[in-house]
Coordinates of C-alpha atoms in Angstrom, one line a residue:
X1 CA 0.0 0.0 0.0
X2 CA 1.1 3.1 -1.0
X3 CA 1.5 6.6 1.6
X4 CA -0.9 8.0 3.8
X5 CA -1.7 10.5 1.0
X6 CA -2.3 8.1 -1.7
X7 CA -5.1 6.8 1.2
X8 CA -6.6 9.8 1.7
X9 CA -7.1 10.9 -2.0
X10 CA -8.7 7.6 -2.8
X11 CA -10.6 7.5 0.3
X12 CA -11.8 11.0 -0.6
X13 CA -12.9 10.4 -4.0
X14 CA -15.1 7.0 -3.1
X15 CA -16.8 9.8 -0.4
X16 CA -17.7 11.5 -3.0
X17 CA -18.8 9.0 -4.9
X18 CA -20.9 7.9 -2.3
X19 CA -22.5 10.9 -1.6
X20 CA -23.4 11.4 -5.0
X21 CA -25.0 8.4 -5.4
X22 CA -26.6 8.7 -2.2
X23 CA -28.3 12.0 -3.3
X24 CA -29.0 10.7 -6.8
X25 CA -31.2 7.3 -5.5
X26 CA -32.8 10.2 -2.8
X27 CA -34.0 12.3 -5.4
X28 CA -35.0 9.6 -7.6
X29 CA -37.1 8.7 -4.9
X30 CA -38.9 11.7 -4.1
X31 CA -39.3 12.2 -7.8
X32 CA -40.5 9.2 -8.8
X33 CA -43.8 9.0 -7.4
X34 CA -45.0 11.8 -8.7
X35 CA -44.3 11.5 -12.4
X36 CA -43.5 7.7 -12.6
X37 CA -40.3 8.2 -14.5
X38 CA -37.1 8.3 -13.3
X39 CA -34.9 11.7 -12.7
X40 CA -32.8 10.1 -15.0
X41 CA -34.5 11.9 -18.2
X42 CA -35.0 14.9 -16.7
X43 CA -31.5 15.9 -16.7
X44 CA -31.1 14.5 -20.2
X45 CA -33.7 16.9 -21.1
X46 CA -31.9 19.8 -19.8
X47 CA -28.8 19.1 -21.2
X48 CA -28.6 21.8 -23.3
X49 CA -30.0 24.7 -20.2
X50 CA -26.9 24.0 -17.9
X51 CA -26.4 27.7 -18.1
X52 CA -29.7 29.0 -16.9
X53 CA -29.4 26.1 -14.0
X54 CA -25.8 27.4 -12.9
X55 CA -27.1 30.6 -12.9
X56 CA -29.8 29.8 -11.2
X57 CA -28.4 27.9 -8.5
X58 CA -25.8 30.5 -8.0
X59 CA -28.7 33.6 -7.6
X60 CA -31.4 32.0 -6.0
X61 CA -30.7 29.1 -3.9
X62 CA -27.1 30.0 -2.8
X63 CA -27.7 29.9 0.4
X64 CA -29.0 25.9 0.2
X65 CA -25.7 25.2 -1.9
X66 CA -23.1 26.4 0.5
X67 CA -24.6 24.5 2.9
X68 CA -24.4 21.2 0.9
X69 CA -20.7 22.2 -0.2
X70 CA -20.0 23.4 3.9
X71 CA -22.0 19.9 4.9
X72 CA -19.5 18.0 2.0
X73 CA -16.2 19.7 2.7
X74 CA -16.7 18.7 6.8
X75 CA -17.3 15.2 6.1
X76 CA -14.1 14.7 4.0
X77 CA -12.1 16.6 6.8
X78 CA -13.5 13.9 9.0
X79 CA -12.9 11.0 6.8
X80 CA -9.4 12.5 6.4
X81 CA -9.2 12.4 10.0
X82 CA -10.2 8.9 10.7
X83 CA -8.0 7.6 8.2
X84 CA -4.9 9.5 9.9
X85 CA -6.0 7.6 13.1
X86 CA -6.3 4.3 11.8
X87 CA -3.8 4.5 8.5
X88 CA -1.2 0.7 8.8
X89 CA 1.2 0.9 6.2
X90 CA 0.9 -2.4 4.6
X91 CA 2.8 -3.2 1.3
X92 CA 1.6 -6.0 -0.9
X93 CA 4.6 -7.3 -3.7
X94 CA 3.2 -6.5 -7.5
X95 CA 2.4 -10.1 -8.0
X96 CA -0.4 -10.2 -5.2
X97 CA -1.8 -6.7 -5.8
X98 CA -2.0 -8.1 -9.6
X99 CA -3.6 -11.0 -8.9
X100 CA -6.0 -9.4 -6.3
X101 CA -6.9 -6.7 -8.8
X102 CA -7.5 -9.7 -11.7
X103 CA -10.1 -11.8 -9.0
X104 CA -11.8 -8.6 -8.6
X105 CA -12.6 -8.1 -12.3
X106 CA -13.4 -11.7 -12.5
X107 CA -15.7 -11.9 -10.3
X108 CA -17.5 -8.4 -11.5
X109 CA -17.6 -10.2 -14.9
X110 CA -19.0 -13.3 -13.8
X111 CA -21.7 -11.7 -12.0
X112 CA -22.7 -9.4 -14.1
X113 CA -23.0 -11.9 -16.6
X114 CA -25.1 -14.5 -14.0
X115 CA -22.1 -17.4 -14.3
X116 CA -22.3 -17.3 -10.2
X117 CA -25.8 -18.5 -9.2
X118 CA -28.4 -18.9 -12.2
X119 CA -26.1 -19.0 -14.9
X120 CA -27.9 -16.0 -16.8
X121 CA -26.9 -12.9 -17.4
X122 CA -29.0 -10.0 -16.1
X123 CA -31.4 -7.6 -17.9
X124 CA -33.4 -4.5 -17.4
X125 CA -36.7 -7.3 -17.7
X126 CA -35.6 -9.8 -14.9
X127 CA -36.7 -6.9 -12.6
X128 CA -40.6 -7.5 -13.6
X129 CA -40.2 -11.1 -13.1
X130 CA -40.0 -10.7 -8.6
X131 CA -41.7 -7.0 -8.3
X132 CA -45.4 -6.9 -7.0
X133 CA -46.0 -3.7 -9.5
X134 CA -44.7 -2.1 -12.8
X135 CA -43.9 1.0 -10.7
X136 CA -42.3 -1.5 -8.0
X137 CA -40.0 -2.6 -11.0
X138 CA -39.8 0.5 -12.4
X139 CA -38.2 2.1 -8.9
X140 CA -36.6 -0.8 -8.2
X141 CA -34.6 0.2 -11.7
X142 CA -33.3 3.3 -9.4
X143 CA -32.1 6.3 -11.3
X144 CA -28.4 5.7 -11.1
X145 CA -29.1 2.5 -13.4
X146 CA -31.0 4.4 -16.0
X147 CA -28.9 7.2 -15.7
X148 CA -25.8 4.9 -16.7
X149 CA -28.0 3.3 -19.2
X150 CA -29.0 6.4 -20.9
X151 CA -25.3 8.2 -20.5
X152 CA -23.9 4.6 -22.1
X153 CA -26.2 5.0 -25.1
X154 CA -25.4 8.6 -26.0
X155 CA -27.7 10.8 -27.2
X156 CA -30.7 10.0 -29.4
X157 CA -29.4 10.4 -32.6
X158 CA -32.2 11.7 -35.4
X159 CA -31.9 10.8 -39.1
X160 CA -34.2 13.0 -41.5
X161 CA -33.9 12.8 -45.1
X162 CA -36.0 15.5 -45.9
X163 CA -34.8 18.4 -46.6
X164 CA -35.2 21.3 -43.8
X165 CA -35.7 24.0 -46.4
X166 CA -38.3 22.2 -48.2
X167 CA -39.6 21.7 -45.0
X168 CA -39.7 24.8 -44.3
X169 CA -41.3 26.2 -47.3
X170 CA -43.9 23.7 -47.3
X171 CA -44.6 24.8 -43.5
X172 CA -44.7 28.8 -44.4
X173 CA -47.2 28.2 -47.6
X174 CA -49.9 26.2 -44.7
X175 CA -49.2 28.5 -41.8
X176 CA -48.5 31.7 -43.2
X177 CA -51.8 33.8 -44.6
X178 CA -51.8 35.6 -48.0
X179 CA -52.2 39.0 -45.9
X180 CA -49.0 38.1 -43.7
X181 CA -45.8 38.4 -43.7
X182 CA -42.6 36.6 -42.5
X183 CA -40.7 39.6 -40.4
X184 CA -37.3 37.5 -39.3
X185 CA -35.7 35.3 -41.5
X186 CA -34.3 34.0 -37.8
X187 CA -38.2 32.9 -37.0
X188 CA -39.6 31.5 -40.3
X189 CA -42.7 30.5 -38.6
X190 CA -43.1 34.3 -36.9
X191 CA -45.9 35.9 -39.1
X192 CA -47.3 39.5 -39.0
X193 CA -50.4 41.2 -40.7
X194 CA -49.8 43.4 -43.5
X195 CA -51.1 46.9 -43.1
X196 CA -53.7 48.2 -44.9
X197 CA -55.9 51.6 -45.3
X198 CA -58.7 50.4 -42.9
X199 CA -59.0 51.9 -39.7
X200 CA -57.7 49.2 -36.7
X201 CA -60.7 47.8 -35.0
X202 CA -60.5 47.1 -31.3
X203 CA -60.3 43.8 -30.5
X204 CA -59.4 42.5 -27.5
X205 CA -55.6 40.7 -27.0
X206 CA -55.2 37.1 -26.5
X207 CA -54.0 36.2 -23.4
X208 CA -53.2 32.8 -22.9
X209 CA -53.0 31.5 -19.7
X210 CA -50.8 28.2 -18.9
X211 CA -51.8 26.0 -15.6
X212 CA -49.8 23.3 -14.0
X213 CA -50.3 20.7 -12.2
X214 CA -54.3 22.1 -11.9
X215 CA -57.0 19.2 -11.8
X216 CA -60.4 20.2 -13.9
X217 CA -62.2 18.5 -10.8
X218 CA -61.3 21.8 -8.2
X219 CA -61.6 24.2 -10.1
X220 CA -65.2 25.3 -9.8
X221 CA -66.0 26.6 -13.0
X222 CA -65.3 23.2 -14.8
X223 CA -66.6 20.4 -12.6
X224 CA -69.1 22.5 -10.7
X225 CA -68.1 21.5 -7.3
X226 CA -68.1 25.0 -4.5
X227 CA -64.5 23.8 -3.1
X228 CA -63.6 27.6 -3.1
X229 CA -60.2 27.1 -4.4
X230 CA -60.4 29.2 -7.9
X231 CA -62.1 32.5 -7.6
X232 CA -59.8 34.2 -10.3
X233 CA -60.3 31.6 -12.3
X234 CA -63.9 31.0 -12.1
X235 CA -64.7 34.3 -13.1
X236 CA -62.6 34.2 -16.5
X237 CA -64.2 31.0 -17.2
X238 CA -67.6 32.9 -17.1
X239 CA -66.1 35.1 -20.2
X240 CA -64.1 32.9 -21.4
X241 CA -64.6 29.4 -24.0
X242 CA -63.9 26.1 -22.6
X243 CA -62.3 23.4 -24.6
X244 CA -63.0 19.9 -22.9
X245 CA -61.9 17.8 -25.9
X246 CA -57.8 18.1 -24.9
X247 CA -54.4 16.4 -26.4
X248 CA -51.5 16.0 -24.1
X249 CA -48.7 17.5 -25.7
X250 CA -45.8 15.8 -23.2
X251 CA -45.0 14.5 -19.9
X252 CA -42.8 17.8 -19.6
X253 CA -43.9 21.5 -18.8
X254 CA -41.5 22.8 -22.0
X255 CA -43.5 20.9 -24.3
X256 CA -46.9 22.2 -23.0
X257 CA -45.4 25.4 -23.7
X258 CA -43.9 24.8 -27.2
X259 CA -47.5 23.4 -28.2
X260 CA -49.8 26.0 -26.4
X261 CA -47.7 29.5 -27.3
X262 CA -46.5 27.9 -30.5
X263 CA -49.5 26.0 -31.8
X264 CA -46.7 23.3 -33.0
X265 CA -45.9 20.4 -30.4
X266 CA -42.5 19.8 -29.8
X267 CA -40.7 16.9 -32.2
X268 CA -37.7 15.3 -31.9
X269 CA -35.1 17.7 -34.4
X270 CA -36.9 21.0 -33.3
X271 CA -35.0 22.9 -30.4
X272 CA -36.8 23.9 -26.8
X273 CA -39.0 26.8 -26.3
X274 CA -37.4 28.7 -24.1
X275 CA -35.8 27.2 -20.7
X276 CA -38.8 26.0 -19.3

């Protein structure tokens, strides 16, 4: 074995290791039941917003992440400590720490691949086989797993022969009116009225209003319950249209927005509406 501060790095970065793990498989379960997919995805999805995150964590929960870095830092320094205390010198020749090191991998191998027991190797499916539920099996597939799974596999990789600018022309001659006009070349689906010599009527806006998470059955202008929970609501109901025929859009809050503001639901190949 090498010196006391070969120890301590290695000893510090399996800490680490197990604290992120730890936190991983503890939000993966707080997440899980609520959605019924893993947490996995989610970061998948936001992949390409690590900016807005950073500088989100950094301006408005600051305070919650120095106390996870303070609460990190003090349990190396203690780890670090114990090891001084009970750190023994103990040198193995070459030959042993080789062979050591090569029954290790073995016996990974062989598990992984189900020559130690059964004698078959294990699969995502196997899980289904002994849980009492799809979610049971679905949890028991904990987010580290799918997170490896997904990070082995890469990103989704999208193959479209078509071409984008015919595409794009055949999307501007449906969308775009004979009185409109494209403004940006940067937007292609952004359209504007043309003006003319008639006097602007007024019309009233469009305001579009975006709820999550809301269940038709409280809010008192849809199910006709008197839960009180609504008010607001209720009363722009009483002006308003109501659509009870709906699509969903996603699983996600970005593609409710994508299909709402932008009429288009999001598709693989199109970028995110906004950050979400």
């Amino acid at each position: 074995m090498r010196g006391r501060g070969w120890v301590k790095f290695w000893v510090g970065v399996l800490l680490a290791e197990l604290i992120l793990a730890a936190g991983f498989l503890i939000g993966d379960l707080i997440y899980f039941p609520k959605v019924n997919r893993h947490i996995a995805e989610e970061i998948v999805q936001v992949a390409n917003d690590w900016g807005y995150v950073l500088k989100y964590m950094l301006t408005q929960v600051w305070l919650p992440l120095i106390i996870l870095l303070g609460g990190f830092a003090w349990a190396v320094r203690a780890v670090c400590r114990y090891t001084d205390t009970h750190f023994q010198a103990n040198r193995f020749s070459k030959i042993r720490t080789g062979e050591i090191l090569f029954l290790i991998v073995l016996l990974t191998f062989l598990g992984i691949r189900g020559h130690i027991g059964r004698g078959k190797s294990l699969g995502v499916a196997d899980v289904y086989n002994y849980a009492a539920s799809p979610a049971g099996a679905a949890l028991t597939l904990n987010g580290a797993f799918t997170a490896y799974q997904v990070g082995r596999k890469g990103a989704m990789e999208i193959s479209n022969a078509f071409p984008a600018d015919k595409a794009l022309e055949l999307t501007q001659k449906r969308f775009v009116a004979a009185d409109e006009t494209v403004p940006d070349e940067n937007y292609p689906l952004m359209r504007q009225a043309q003006p003319d010599d008639k006097p602007l009527a007024k019309d009233y806006n469009v305001m579009i209003v975006l709820l999550e998470g809301w269940h038709p059955y409280y809010v008192d202008g849809l199910s006709g319950q008197n839960f009180g929970a609504t008010p607001v609501f209720d009363d722009i109901l009483k002006n308003g249209v109501n659509f009870t025929n709906a699509y969903a859009a996603g699983l996600r809050s970005i593609f409710g927005f994508a299909a709402v503001f932008a009429g288009v639901p999001l598709v693989p190949g199109l970028p995110m509406f906004g950050y979400g």
